[in-house]
């Protein structure tokens, strides 16, 4: 059962010392009620009511112990160390996104998926990785498909810090989250282009978009774009739902874009990942969300062919499902969940 729920409950040892004796009295009361029923209905009713009180007391005690700080915690299934400097899991949440960044010393989440994704995927996934508390949560933009689950994430996994954009948007979900973070006393830091976020000794994230004074009418056009530098060698470009308008701004400094891997969603226009942008980034692999509806969320066949013609490995999540990226000292590898395809590449 431990590896089914990934849960260790040391508090249960103390709880059993209290609950088991009470359970004995409940069992005895039930037997006495059954034995006295043919003789005296009133006496049987007394035993039944006593049992009801004891049962409610047991439930209350169990609930009290369950709320005990550090009384339970989640653990990952044991495995041998693999030597990875960082493990990045791009979860398959349809049009939304959630990217788990695990370093040797921290666990971060880039976006959280939609509200329903928390119950369906996120909670069980994070618990299966033995995460009791997140070190940080980055919110890329105000789209509910990307941050709708952040409220539940904040309550269940209490991130130590929130990274957000200070740009104005009209997202009611985003505004409600800001108020909730303040109520939970979770620090919220606003980041803009040319600012860095240290995830661990081996992993640094550099925000490259948007500039602090940037303004756009659509949330997709002001999403945070971050480049992760891993162990001083591998680079991953987290694009979220950025489109060609964002790419044109980034192309003003093409030398800064070079990355081994792009992780991207689909812009609301259906246009992103332009040939000029891909030529500047020169990725070896692209992990991209894709779903059939609406059409703008589906990867166009001509774009996929253009990517392949450039010799880029395309991991489209309608075919691959979740993708796990592992970064080692001299190489990195990408493994897809659905088709078990493993792609390996030497670090540049």
XYZ file of N, CA, C and O in Angstrom, residues 36-183:
592
model
N -28.983 -7.868 23.837
C -30.059 -7.343 24.681
C -31.324 -6.988 23.916
O -32.384 -6.784 24.533
N -31.237 -6.942 22.607
C -32.399 -6.548 21.811
C -33.612 -7.451 22.050
O -34.745 -6.946 22.183
N -33.467 -8.799 22.130
C -34.667 -9.635 22.361
C -35.277 -9.437 23.751
O -36.461 -9.717 23.960
N -34.468 -8.968 24.719
C -34.940 -8.822 26.096
C -35.493 -7.428 26.358
O -36.576 -7.262 26.933
N -34.713 -6.377 25.909
C -35.106 -4.993 26.197
C -34.688 -4.092 25.040
O -33.496 -3.858 24.823
N -35.669 -3.615 24.322
C -35.383 -2.714 23.207
C -34.765 -1.407 23.687
O -33.893 -0.831 23.026
N -35.187 -0.958 24.866
C -34.651 0.299 25.407
C -33.170 0.167 25.737
O -32.368 1.048 25.445
N -32.788 -0.976 26.343
C -31.384 -1.191 26.681
C -30.528 -1.338 25.429
O -29.403 -0.811 25.352
N -31.071 -2.016 24.417
C -30.356 -2.151 23.139
C -30.135 -0.782 22.504
O -29.067 -0.515 21.909
N -31.130 0.092 22.635
C -31.010 1.440 22.075
C -29.917 2.227 22.791
O -29.185 3.010 22.153
N -29.772 2.013 24.096
C -28.706 2.686 24.844
C -27.345 2.298 24.295
O -26.470 3.143 24.079
N -27.142 0.986 24.071
C -25.862 0.527 23.530
C -25.622 1.071 22.116
O -24.496 1.419 21.748
N -26.693 1.134 21.308
C -26.555 1.663 19.938
C -26.142 3.130 19.965
O -25.257 3.561 19.203
N -26.776 3.914 20.828
C -26.430 5.337 20.925
C -25.004 5.529 21.446
O -24.280 6.435 21.001
N -24.610 4.675 22.395
C -23.231 4.756 22.895
C -22.243 4.459 21.767
O -21.192 5.108 21.648
N -22.590 3.470 20.946
C -21.731 3.140 19.806
C -21.627 4.309 18.827
O -20.573 4.575 18.261
N -22.745 4.986 18.619
C -22.745 6.133 17.686
C -21.813 7.227 18.207
O -21.035 7.803 17.450
N -21.869 7.492 19.527
C -20.996 8.507 20.132
C -19.538 8.107 19.999
O -18.675 8.914 19.629
N -19.234 6.832 20.284
C -17.850 6.366 20.187
C -17.340 6.418 18.741
O -16.181 6.768 18.487
N -18.192 6.067 17.792
C -17.792 6.111 16.375
C -17.475 7.537 15.948
O -16.489 7.786 15.238
N -18.328 8.494 16.357
C -18.059 9.897 16.026
C -16.758 10.358 16.690
O -15.985 11.128 16.111
N -16.517 9.870 17.918
C -15.284 10.233 18.620
C -14.059 9.697 17.879
O -13.065 10.409 17.723
N -14.132 8.469 17.399
C -13.016 7.876 16.646
C -12.735 8.677 15.381
O -11.585 8.978 15.058
N -13.802 9.038 14.657
C -13.614 9.821 13.428
C -12.972 11.170 13.732
O -12.105 11.641 12.988
N -13.411 11.800 14.833
C -12.826 13.080 15.214
C -11.357 12.950 15.570
O -10.537 13.796 15.202
N -11.005 11.892 16.293
C -9.607 11.674 16.681
C -8.752 11.409 15.448
O -7.642 11.941 15.322
N -9.253 10.585 14.534
C -8.504 10.295 13.300
C -8.272 11.569 12.509
O -7.174 11.807 11.990
N -9.311 12.398 12.408
C -9.164 13.672 11.675
C -8.134 14.570 12.360
O -7.319 15.211 11.693
N -8.147 14.607 13.688
C -7.202 15.427 14.440
C -5.766 14.970 14.184
O -4.871 15.782 13.911
N -5.519 13.668 14.236
C -4.181 13.154 13.993
C -3.747 13.387 12.536
O -2.570 13.602 12.265
N -4.716 13.329 11.597
C -4.392 13.543 10.183
C -3.902 14.964 9.929
O -3.136 15.213 8.991
N -4.354 15.925 10.776
C -3.944 17.316 10.613
C -2.640 17.639 11.341
O -2.144 18.758 11.261
N -2.073 16.670 12.010
C -0.867 16.895 12.803
C 0.294 17.269 11.889
O 0.584 16.568 10.932
N 0.989 18.384 12.172
C 2.119 18.784 11.317
C 3.177 17.686 11.256
O 3.547 17.107 12.278
N 3.637 17.401 10.052
C 4.643 16.358 9.761
C 4.174 14.974 10.189
O 4.988 14.054 10.311
N 2.885 14.807 10.421
C 2.370 13.497 10.798
C 2.369 12.513 9.649
O 2.344 11.298 9.860
N 2.362 13.017 8.429
C 2.453 12.155 7.251
C 3.236 12.891 6.170
O 3.301 14.121 6.150
N 3.833 12.142 5.302
C 4.567 12.738 4.184
C 4.630 11.737 3.044
O 4.427 10.533 3.224
N 4.913 12.269 1.845
C 4.937 11.452 0.637
C 6.374 11.130 0.248
O 7.281 11.940 0.450
N 6.557 9.942 -0.279
C 7.890 9.489 -0.677
C 7.825 8.913 -2.085
O 6.797 8.382 -2.508
N 8.915 9.034 -2.788
C 9.013 8.461 -4.128
C 9.442 7.006 -4.029
O 10.127 6.604 -3.088
N 9.041 6.217 -5.004
C 9.452 4.819 -5.036
C 10.984 4.744 -5.078
O 11.619 5.458 -5.865
N 11.614 3.904 -4.262
C 13.072 3.844 -4.227
C 13.673 3.457 -5.575
O 13.128 2.606 -6.294
N 14.756 4.110 -5.928
C 15.466 3.789 -7.162
C 16.918 4.204 -6.994
O 17.252 5.063 -6.175
N 17.775 3.599 -7.769
C 19.190 3.932 -7.707
C 19.426 5.313 -8.297
O 18.742 5.716 -9.256
N 20.350 6.095 -7.766
C 20.676 7.405 -8.352
C 21.104 7.247 -9.808
O 21.869 6.346 -10.146
N 20.579 8.126 -10.668
C 20.914 8.024 -12.090
C 21.967 9.039 -12.527
O 22.374 9.050 -13.685
N 22.411 9.894 -11.598
C 23.463 10.844 -11.929
C 22.998 12.074 -12.682
O 23.817 12.901 -13.093
N 21.687 12.233 -12.878
C 21.180 13.385 -13.625
C 21.351 14.670 -12.824
O 21.094 14.699 -11.617
N 21.788 15.734 -13.512
C 21.887 17.049 -12.869
C 20.498 17.686 -12.722
O 20.276 18.477 -11.813
N 19.609 17.325 -13.632
C 18.232 17.844 -13.580
C 17.314 16.893 -14.335
O 17.740 16.240 -15.295
N 16.075 16.796 -13.877
C 15.044 16.030 -14.564
C 13.859 16.962 -14.794
O 13.354 17.572 -13.854
N 13.425 17.054 -16.038
C 12.320 17.950 -16.393
C 11.217 17.120 -17.027
O 11.446 16.455 -18.042
N 10.032 17.137 -16.422
C 8.900 16.382 -16.935
C 7.872 17.344 -17.502
O 7.342 18.197 -16.783
N 7.615 17.213 -18.803
C 6.601 18.026 -19.482
C 5.319 17.205 -19.490
O 5.189 16.256 -20.263
N 4.388 17.541 -18.606
C 3.170 16.750 -18.466
C 2.212 17.029 -19.620
O 2.194 18.127 -20.191
N 1.429 16.035 -19.967
C 0.484 16.158 -21.084
C -0.881 16.569 -20.543
O -1.625 15.751 -20.013
N -1.189 17.859 -20.677
C -2.447 18.393 -20.161
C -3.258 19.055 -21.271
O -3.957 20.038 -21.050
N -3.164 18.519 -22.473
C -3.929 19.081 -23.586
C -3.427 20.450 -23.969
O -2.251 20.643 -24.253
N -4.336 21.434 -23.949
C -3.951 22.792 -24.340
C -3.226 23.524 -23.228
O -2.590 24.548 -23.461
N -3.324 23.019 -22.015
C -2.645 23.655 -20.900
C -1.208 23.190 -20.798
O -0.655 22.587 -21.710
N -0.595 23.474 -19.666
C 0.799 23.085 -19.497
C 1.137 22.989 -18.027
O 0.554 23.684 -17.190
N 2.073 22.109 -17.732
C 2.695 22.039 -16.416
C 4.025 21.337 -16.627
O 4.072 20.233 -17.162
N 5.098 21.996 -16.237
C 6.436 21.449 -16.412
C 7.090 21.346 -15.043
O 7.271 22.354 -14.357
N 7.421 20.128 -14.642
C 8.064 19.892 -13.352
C 9.572 19.891 -13.562
O 10.102 19.095 -14.337
N 10.257 20.789 -12.871
C 11.714 20.894 -12.958
C 12.293 20.409 -11.632
O 12.119 21.052 -10.601
N 12.952 19.265 -11.687
C 13.595 18.712 -10.481
C 15.106 18.825 -10.614
O 15.704 18.316 -11.580
N 15.724 19.499 -9.682
C 17.175 19.576 -9.616
C 17.630 18.688 -8.460
O 16.822 18.025 -7.805
N 18.928 18.702 -8.195
C 19.413 17.893 -7.079
C 18.987 18.453 -5.726
O 19.095 17.763 -4.708
N 18.482 19.680 -5.726
C 18.163 20.310 -4.440
C 16.794 20.978 -4.399
O 16.437 21.572 -3.386
N 16.005 20.896 -5.468
C 14.754 21.638 -5.469
C 13.751 21.023 -6.434
O 14.101 20.253 -7.333
N 12.476 21.389 -6.219
C 11.386 20.995 -7.115
C 10.587 22.238 -7.473
O 10.030 22.902 -6.587
N 10.551 22.547 -8.760
C 9.817 23.703 -9.261
C 8.739 23.240 -10.225
O 8.854 22.198 -10.866
N 7.699 24.076 -10.339
C 6.634 23.828 -11.300
C 6.452 25.067 -12.150
O 6.278 26.167 -11.628
N 6.545 24.900 -13.469
C 6.282 25.979 -14.411
C 4.869 25.773 -14.941
O 4.609 24.835 -15.699
N 3.953 26.628 -14.520
C 2.526 26.513 -14.792
C 1.963 25.293 -14.069
O 2.701 24.440 -13.570
N 0.622 25.222 -14.013
C -0.015 24.196 -13.178
C -1.113 23.431 -13.877
O -1.735 22.556 -13.281
N -1.380 23.750 -15.147
C -2.517 23.148 -15.808
C -3.818 23.793 -15.359
O -3.834 24.720 -14.539
N -4.934 23.304 -15.901
C -6.239 23.852 -15.554
C -6.752 23.342 -14.211
O -6.133 22.493 -13.571
N -7.891 23.847 -13.799
C -8.452 23.500 -12.494
C -8.714 22.003 -12.376
O -8.397 21.372 -11.369
N -9.299 21.392 -13.412
C -9.607 19.965 -13.354
C -8.356 19.103 -13.445
O -8.363 17.941 -13.032
N -7.267 19.655 -13.991
C -6.037 18.882 -14.118
C -5.422 18.548 -12.764
O -4.671 17.580 -12.649
N -5.732 19.335 -11.737
C -5.166 19.051 -10.418
C -5.663 17.704 -9.906
O -4.865 16.864 -9.479
N -6.974 17.490 -9.940
C -7.534 16.223 -9.466
C -7.187 15.082 -10.412
O -6.925 13.960 -9.969
N -7.165 15.359 -11.698
C -6.992 14.305 -12.701
C -5.545 13.843 -12.826
O -5.281 12.653 -13.011
N -4.583 14.791 -12.717
C -3.183 14.451 -12.986
C -2.223 14.977 -11.928
O -1.428 14.236 -11.356
N -2.281 16.283 -11.662
C -1.200 16.957 -10.965
C -0.990 16.460 -9.534
O 0.151 16.231 -9.116
N -2.057 16.319 -8.764
C -1.883 15.925 -7.372
C -1.222 14.561 -7.262
O -0.242 14.385 -6.523
N -1.732 13.582 -8.025
C -1.161 12.234 -7.962
C 0.267 12.214 -8.497
O 1.125 11.493 -7.958
N 0.524 12.991 -9.549
C 1.883 12.998 -10.092
C 2.871 13.557 -9.072
O 3.924 12.949 -8.816
N 2.576 14.708 -8.487
C 3.504 15.328 -7.548
C 3.711 14.456 -6.311
O 4.827 14.348 -5.794
N 2.659 13.811 -5.841
C 2.816 12.920 -4.697
C 3.653 11.701 -5.059
O 4.457 11.221 -4.250
N 3.475 11.180 -6.292
C 4.267 10.020 -6.705
C 5.746 10.352 -6.807
O 6.594 9.458 -6.726
N 6.073 11.636 -6.971
C 7.475 12.053 -7.000
C 7.998 12.391 -5.605
O 9.109 12.892 -5.457
N 7.192 12.123 -4.598
C 7.626 12.343 -3.223
C 7.697 13.802 -2.829
O 8.450 14.179 -1.931
N 6.900 14.646 -3.474
C 6.942 16.086 -3.204
C 5.927 16.435 -2.125
O 4.726 16.199 -2.277
N 6.401 16.983 -1.025
C 5.535 17.447 0.045
C 5.361 18.959 -0.004
O 4.350 19.488 0.435
N 6.382 19.633 -0.545
C 6.298 21.079 -0.704
C 7.138 21.496 -1.905
O 8.266 21.029 -2.076
N 6.580 22.380 -2.719
C 7.311 22.889 -3.877
C 8.233 24.027 -3.452
O 7.889 24.828 -2.583
N 9.389 24.096 -4.091
C 10.285 25.220 -3.834
C 9.825 26.470 -4.575
O 10.073 27.589 -4.109
N 9.182 26.297 -5.718
C 8.716 27.463 -6.452
C 7.679 27.102 -7.496
O 7.613 25.966 -7.977
N 6.835 28.063 -7.818
C 5.817 27.929 -8.855
C 5.902 29.144 -9.761
O 5.789 30.281 -9.288
N 6.144 28.918 -11.046
C 6.205 30.005 -12.018
C 4.914 30.029 -12.820
O 4.490 28.995 -13.347
N 4.284 31.194 -12.901
C 3.064 31.380 -13.686
C 3.418 32.157 -14.945
O 3.852 33.296 -14.869
N 3.235 31.519 -16.098
C 3.698 32.140 -17.338
C 2.786 33.271 -17.812
O 3.262 34.306 -18.265
N 1.462 33.072 -17.724
C 0.522 34.110 -18.148
C -0.863 33.762 -17.617
O -1.048 32.727 -16.984
N -1.834 34.620 -17.876
C -3.127 34.519 -17.221
C -4.108 33.524 -17.786
O -5.251 33.493 -17.339
N -3.724 32.681 -18.729
C -4.621 31.705 -19.327
C -5.021 30.660 -18.285
O -4.163 30.019 -17.674
N -6.338 30.455 -18.089
C -6.824 29.517 -17.080
C -6.384 28.088 -17.367
O -6.251 27.281 -16.438
N -6.147 27.747 -18.626
C -5.676 26.404 -18.963
C -4.270 26.153 -18.449
O -3.849 25.006 -18.308
N -3.534 27.240 -18.156
C -2.161 27.122 -17.679
C -2.033 27.359 -16.175
O -1.135 26.802 -15.548
N -2.911 28.157 -15.602
C -2.755 28.496 -14.180
C -4.017 28.219 -13.360
O -4.059 28.518 -12.177
N -5.037 27.612 -13.973
C -6.285 27.352 -13.254
C -6.112 26.416 -12.071
O -6.873 26.463 -11.112
N -5.096 25.533 -12.139
C -4.855 24.601 -11.043
C -3.948 25.152 -9.963
O -3.676 24.466 -8.963
N -3.466 26.383 -10.132
C -2.494 26.949 -9.183
C -3.082 27.147 -7.792
O -2.365 27.055 -6.799
N -4.381 27.397 -7.693
C -5.003 27.586 -6.389
C -4.897 26.313 -5.556
O -4.482 26.336 -4.390
N -5.267 25.180 -6.163
C -5.188 23.901 -5.449
C -3.736 23.518 -5.185
O -3.420 22.968 -4.119
N -2.848 23.807 -6.128
C -1.423 23.524 -5.938
C -0.891 24.307 -4.738
O -0.148 23.775 -3.900
N -1.269 25.574 -4.647
C -0.782 26.424 -3.557
C -1.240 25.897 -2.201
O -0.484 25.918 -1.226
N -2.475 25.414 -2.114
C -2.984 24.911 -0.852
C -2.375 23.568 -0.468
O -2.080 23.323 0.700
N -2.183 22.693 -1.467
C -1.714 21.336 -1.168
C -0.198 21.246 -1.040
O 0.313 20.441 -0.261
N 0.540 22.088 -1.800
C 1.995 21.934 -1.861
C 2.751 23.194 -1.455
O 3.976 23.224 -1.573
N 2.049 24.213 -0.984
C 2.606 25.423 -0.392
C 3.974 25.841 -0.960
O 5.005 25.729 -0.278
N 4.025 26.259 -2.215
C 5.319 26.677 -2.781
C 5.961 27.781 -1.944
O 5.270 28.668 -1.431
N 7.278 27.724 -1.825
C 7.986 28.710 -1.011
C 8.005 30.082 -1.667
O 8.144 31.096 -0.990
N 7.872 30.107 -2.986
C 7.840 31.390 -3.686
C 7.038 31.253 -4.965
O 6.944 30.160 -5.538
N 6.464 32.355 -5.407
C 5.734 32.433 -6.671
C 6.476 33.395 -7.586
O 6.798 34.514 -7.187
N 6.747 32.951 -8.811
C 7.332 33.818 -9.824
C 6.227 34.190 -10.797
O 5.554 33.318 -11.347
N 6.034 35.470 -11.008
C 4.911 35.944 -11.819
C 5.375 37.127 -12.661
O 6.446 37.697 -12.431
N 4.555 37.478 -13.632
C 4.809 38.677 -14.414
C 4.021 39.832 -13.823
O 2.882 39.659 -13.371
N 4.603 41.019 -13.827
C 3.915 42.181 -13.290
C 3.038 42.880 -14.307
O 2.422 43.905 -13.989
N 2.941 42.345 -15.512
C 2.148 42.992 -16.552
C 0.659 42.850 -16.262
O 0.201 41.841 -15.722
N -0.096 43.864 -16.624
C -1.535 43.861 -16.398
C -2.220 42.908 -17.365
O -1.872 42.833 -18.537
N -3.182 42.143 -16.856
C -4.030 41.335 -17.728
C -5.453 41.364 -17.190
O -5.713 41.854 -16.091
N -6.379 40.810 -17.969
C -7.791 40.829 -17.600
C -8.270 39.489 -17.052
O -9.467 39.260 -16.929
N -7.341 38.621 -16.704
C -7.681 37.280 -16.253
C -8.239 37.304 -14.830
O -7.539 37.658 -13.880
N -9.505 36.914 -14.669
C -10.110 36.841 -13.337
C -9.418 35.763 -12.503
O -9.286 35.911 -11.278
N -9.007 34.678 -13.160
C -8.310 33.601 -12.453
C -6.999 34.121 -11.864
O -6.659 33.849 -10.706
N -6.278 34.880 -12.654
C -4.994 35.424 -12.212
C -5.191 36.378 -11.028
O -4.461 36.315 -10.029
N -6.164 37.250 -11.127
C -6.415 38.208 -10.048
C -6.807 37.493 -8.749
O -6.374 37.886 -7.657
N -7.621 36.430 -8.867
C -8.011 35.675 -7.676
C -6.808 34.974 -7.051
O -6.692 34.888 -5.820
N -5.904 34.494 -7.901
C -4.705 33.829 -7.389
C -3.824 34.796 -6.612
O -3.276 34.450 -5.556
N -3.673 35.993 -7.124
C -2.839 36.990 -6.450
C -3.365 37.257 -5.041
O -2.599 37.333 -4.077
N -4.695 37.369 -4.924
C -5.298 37.588 -3.606
C -5.080 36.374 -2.703
O -4.814 36.521 -1.503
N -5.179 35.169 -3.271
C -4.994 33.956 -2.476
C -3.554 33.836 -1.976
O -3.316 33.461 -0.825
N -2.585 34.153 -2.840
C -1.183 34.067 -2.420
C -0.919 35.009 -1.242
O -0.185 34.665 -0.314
N -1.522 36.181 -1.300
C -1.359 37.131 -0.191
C -1.976 36.590 1.092
O -1.402 36.712 2.175
N -3.147 35.950 0.961
C -3.822 35.391 2.141
C -3.018 34.242 2.748
O -2.946 34.098 3.972
